[in-house]
mmCIF file of C-alpha atoms in Angstrom:
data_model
loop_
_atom_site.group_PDB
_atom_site.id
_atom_site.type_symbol
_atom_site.label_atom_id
_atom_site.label_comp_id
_atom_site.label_asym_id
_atom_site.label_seq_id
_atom_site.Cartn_x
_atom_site.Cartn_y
_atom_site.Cartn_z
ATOM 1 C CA UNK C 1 0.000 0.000 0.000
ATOM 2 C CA UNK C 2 3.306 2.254 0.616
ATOM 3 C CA UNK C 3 4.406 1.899 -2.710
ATOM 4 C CA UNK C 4 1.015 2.644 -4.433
ATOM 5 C CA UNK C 5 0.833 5.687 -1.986
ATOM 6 C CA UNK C 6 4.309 6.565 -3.685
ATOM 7 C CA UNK C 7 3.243 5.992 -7.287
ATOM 8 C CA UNK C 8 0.254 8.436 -7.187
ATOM 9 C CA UNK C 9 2.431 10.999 -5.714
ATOM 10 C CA UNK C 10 5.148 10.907 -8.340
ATOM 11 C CA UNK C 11 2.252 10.494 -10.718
ATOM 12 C CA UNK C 12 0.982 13.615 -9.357
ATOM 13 C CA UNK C 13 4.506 15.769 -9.054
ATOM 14 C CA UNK C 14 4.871 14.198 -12.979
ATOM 15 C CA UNK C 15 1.388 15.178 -13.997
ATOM 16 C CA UNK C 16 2.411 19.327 -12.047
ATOM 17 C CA UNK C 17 5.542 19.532 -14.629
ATOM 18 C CA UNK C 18 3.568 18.375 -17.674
ATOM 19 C CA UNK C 19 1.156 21.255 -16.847
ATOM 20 C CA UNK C 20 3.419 23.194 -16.279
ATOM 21 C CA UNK C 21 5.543 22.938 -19.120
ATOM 22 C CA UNK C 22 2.331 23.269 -21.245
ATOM 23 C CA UNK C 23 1.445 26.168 -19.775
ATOM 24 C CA UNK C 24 4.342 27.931 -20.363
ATOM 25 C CA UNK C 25 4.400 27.041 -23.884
ATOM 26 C CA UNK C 26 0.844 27.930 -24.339
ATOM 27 C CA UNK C 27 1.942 31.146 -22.764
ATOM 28 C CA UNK C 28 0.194 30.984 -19.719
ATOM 29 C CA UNK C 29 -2.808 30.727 -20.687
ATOM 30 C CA UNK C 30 -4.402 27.619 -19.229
ATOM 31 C CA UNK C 31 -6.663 27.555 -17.079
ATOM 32 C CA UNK C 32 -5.324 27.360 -12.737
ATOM 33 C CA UNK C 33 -8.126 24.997 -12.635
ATOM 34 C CA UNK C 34 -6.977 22.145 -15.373
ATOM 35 C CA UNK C 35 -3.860 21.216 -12.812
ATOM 36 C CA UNK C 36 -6.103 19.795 -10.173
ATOM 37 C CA UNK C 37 -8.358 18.272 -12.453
ATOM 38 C CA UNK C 38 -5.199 16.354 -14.732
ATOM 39 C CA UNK C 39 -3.863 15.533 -11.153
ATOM 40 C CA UNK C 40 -7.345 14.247 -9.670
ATOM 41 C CA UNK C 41 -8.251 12.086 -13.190
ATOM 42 C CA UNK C 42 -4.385 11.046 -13.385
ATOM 43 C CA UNK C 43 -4.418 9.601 -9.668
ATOM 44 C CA UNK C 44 -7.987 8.062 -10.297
ATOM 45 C CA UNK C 45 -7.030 6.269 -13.641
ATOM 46 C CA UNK C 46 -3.915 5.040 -11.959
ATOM 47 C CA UNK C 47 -5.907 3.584 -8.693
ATOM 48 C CA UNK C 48 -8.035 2.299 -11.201
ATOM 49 C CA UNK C 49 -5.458 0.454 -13.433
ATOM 50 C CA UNK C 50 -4.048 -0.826 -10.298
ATOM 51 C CA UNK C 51 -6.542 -2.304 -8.728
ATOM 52 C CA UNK C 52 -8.002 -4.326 -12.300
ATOM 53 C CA UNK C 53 -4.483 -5.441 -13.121
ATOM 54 C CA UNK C 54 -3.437 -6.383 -9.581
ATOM 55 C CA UNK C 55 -4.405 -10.082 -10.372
ATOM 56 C CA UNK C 56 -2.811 -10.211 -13.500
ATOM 57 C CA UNK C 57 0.691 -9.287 -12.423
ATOM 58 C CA UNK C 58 0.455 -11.470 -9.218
ATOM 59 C CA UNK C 59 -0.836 -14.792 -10.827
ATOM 60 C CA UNK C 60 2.033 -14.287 -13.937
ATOM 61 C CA UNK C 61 4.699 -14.083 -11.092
ATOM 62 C CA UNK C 62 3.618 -17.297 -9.542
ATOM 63 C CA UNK C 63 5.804 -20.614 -10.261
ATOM 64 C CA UNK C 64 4.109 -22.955 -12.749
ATOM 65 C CA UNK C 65 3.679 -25.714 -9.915
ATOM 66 C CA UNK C 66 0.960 -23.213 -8.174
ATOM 67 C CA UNK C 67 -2.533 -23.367 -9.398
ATOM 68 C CA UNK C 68 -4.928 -20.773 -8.842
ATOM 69 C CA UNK C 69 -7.911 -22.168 -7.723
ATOM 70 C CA UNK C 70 -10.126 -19.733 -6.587
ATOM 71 C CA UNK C 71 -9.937 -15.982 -7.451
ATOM 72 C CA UNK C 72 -13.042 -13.500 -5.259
ATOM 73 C CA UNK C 73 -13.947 -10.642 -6.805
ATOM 74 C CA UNK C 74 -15.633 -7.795 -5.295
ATOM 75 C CA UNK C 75 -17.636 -4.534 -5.828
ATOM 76 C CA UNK C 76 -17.531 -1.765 -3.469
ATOM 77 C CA UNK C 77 -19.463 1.454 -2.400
ATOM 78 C CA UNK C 78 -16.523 3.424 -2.193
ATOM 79 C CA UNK C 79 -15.432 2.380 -5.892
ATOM 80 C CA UNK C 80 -18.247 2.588 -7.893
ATOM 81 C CA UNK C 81 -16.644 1.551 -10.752
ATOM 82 C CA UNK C 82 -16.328 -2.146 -9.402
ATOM 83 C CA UNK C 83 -20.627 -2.561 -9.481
ATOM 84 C CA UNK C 84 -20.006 -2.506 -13.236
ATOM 85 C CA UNK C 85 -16.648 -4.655 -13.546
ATOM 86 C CA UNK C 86 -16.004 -6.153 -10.133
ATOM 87 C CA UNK C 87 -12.458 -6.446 -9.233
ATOM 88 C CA UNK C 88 -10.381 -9.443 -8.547
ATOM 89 C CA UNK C 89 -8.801 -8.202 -4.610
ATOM 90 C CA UNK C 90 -7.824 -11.736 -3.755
ATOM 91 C CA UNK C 91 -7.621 -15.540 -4.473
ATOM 92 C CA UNK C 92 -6.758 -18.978 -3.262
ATOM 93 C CA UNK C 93 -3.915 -20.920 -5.501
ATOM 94 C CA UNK C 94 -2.728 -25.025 -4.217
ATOM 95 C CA UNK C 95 1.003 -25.326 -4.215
ATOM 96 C CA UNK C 96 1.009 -28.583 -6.302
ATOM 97 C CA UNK C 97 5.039 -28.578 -6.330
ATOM 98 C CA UNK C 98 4.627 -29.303 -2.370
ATOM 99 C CA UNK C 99 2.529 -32.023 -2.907
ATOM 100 C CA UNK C 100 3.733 -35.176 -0.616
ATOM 101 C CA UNK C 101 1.420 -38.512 -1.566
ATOM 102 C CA UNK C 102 0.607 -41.173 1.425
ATOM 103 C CA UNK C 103 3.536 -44.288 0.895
ATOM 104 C CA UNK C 104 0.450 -46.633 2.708
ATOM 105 C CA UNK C 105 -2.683 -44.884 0.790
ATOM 106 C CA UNK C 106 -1.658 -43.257 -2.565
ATOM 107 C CA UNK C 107 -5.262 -41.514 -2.862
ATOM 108 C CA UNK C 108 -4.142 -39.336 0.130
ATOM 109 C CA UNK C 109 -2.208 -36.003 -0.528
ATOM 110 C CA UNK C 110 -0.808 -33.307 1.546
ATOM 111 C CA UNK C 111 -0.264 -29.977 0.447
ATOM 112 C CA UNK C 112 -0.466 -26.298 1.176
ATOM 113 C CA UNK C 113 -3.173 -23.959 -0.084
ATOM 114 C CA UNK C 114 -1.751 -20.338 -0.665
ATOM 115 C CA UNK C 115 -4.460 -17.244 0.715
ATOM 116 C CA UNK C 116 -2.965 -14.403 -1.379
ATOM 117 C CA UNK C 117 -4.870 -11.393 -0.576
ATOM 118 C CA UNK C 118 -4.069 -7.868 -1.887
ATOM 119 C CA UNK C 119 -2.389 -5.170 0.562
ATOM 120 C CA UNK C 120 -1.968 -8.799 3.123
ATOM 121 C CA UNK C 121 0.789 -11.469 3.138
ATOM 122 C CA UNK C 122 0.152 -14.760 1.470
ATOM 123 C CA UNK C 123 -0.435 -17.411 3.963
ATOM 124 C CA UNK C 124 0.458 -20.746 3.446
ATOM 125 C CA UNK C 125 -2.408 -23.700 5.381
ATOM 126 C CA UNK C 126 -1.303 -27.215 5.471
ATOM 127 C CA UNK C 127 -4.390 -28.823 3.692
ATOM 128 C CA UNK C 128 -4.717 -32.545 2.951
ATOM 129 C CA UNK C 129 -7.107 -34.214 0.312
ATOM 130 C CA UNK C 130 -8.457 -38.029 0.071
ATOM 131 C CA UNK C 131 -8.816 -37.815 -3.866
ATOM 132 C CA UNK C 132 -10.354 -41.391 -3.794
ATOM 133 C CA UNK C 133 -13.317 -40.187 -1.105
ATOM 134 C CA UNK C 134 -13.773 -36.237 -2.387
ATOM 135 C CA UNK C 135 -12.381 -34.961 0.950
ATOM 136 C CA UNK C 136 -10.680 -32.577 2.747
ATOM 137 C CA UNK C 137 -8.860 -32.030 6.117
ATOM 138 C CA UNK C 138 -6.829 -28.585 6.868
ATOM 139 C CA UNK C 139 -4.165 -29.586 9.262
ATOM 140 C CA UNK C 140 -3.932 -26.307 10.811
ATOM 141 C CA UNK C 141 -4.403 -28.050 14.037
ATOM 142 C CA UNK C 142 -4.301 -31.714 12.819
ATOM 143 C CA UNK C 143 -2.144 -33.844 11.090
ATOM 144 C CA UNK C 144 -2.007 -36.284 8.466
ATOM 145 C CA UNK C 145 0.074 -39.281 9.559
ATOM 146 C CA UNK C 146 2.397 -41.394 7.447
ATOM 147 C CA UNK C 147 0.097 -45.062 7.146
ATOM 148 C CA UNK C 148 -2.962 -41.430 5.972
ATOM 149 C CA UNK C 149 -4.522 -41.649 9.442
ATOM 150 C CA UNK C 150 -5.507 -38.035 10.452
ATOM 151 C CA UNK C 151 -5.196 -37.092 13.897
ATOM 152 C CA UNK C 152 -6.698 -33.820 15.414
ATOM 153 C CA UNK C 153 -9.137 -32.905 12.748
ATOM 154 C CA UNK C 154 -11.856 -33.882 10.638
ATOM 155 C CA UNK C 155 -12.297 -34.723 7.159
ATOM 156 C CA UNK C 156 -14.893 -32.460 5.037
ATOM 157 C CA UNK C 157 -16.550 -33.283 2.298
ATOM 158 C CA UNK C 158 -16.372 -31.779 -0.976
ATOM 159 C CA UNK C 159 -17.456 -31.703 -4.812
ATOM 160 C CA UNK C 160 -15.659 -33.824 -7.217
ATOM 161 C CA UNK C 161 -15.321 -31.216 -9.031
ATOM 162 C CA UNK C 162 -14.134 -28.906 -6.449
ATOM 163 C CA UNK C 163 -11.217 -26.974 -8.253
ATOM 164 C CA UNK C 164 -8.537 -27.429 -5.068
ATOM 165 C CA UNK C 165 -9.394 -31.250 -5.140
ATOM 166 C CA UNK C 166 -8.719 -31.235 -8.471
ATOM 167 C CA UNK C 167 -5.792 -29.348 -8.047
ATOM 168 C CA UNK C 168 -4.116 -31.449 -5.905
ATOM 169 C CA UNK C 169 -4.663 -34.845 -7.025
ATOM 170 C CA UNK C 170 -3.733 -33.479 -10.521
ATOM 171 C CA UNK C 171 -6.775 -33.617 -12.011
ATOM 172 C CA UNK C 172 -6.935 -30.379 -13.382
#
């Protein structure tokens, strides 16, 4: 959030010398208003851009073994704009690199689910999957023993076609 803070400043300082440049070659004739306004709609259309290409750059940066599984998208009061084209401010990827199958029951994976979340750091939850049964255990608190017997936590069902399950047993 720093660094956008510092980006619409220099946009702002940049957008100050372009008017004034202009207006000294338009022999000062522009109007006082038109710097505010050019620094207001430069700002704006930067925030803007940022926040609609914030997914973008962050899933291109990601290793290929991480699969993004789940992006939320989100409209806001206080951006209007969003109502019309919701923006993408945070998603859930699986970490199928770090995928570690059960020696005594093949069908049951351990892995980590990344929670990547604008302006937040990614967090990283131990989650393991039966791919065989459709379920899932996060092992937060619980753990996922060598011969697949979980202790401390409960397995949850889910869809077959739930895109994490899929993502982890490498069906998808």
């Amino acid at each position: 959030m720093l660094i956008d803070l510092i980006a619409m400043i220099a946009i702002g300082a940049f957008i100050i010398g372009v008017y004034l440049l202009a207006n000294r070659v338009a022999g000062r004739r522009l109007p006082k208003w038109l710097m505010p306004a050019a620094i207001g709609a430069a700002v704006i259309s930067f925030a803007v851009w940022n926040e609609y290409t914030w997914y973008g750059r962050v899933t291109s940066a990601l290793p290929d073994t991480v699969a993004v599984v789940m992006p939320v998208t989100e409209s806001n009061l206080w951006r209007p704009w969003t109502y019309v084209a919701p923006v993408t401010t945070r998603f859930i990827a699986v970490d199928r690199g770090a995928v570690q199958r059960s020696e005594a029951r093949p069908e049951l994976v351990r892995t980590e689910a990344l929670l990547v979340q604008r302006w937040a750091g990614t967090q990283r939850v131990p989650v393991a999957f039966d791919c065989a049964g459709d379920r899932r255990a996060d092992l937060v608190a619980a753990s996922l023993g060598a011969d697949g017997t979980l202790t401390g936590g409960a397995w949850q069902p889910v869809a077959a076609d739930d895109p994490m399950l899929r993502a982890a047993c490498g069906q998808g």
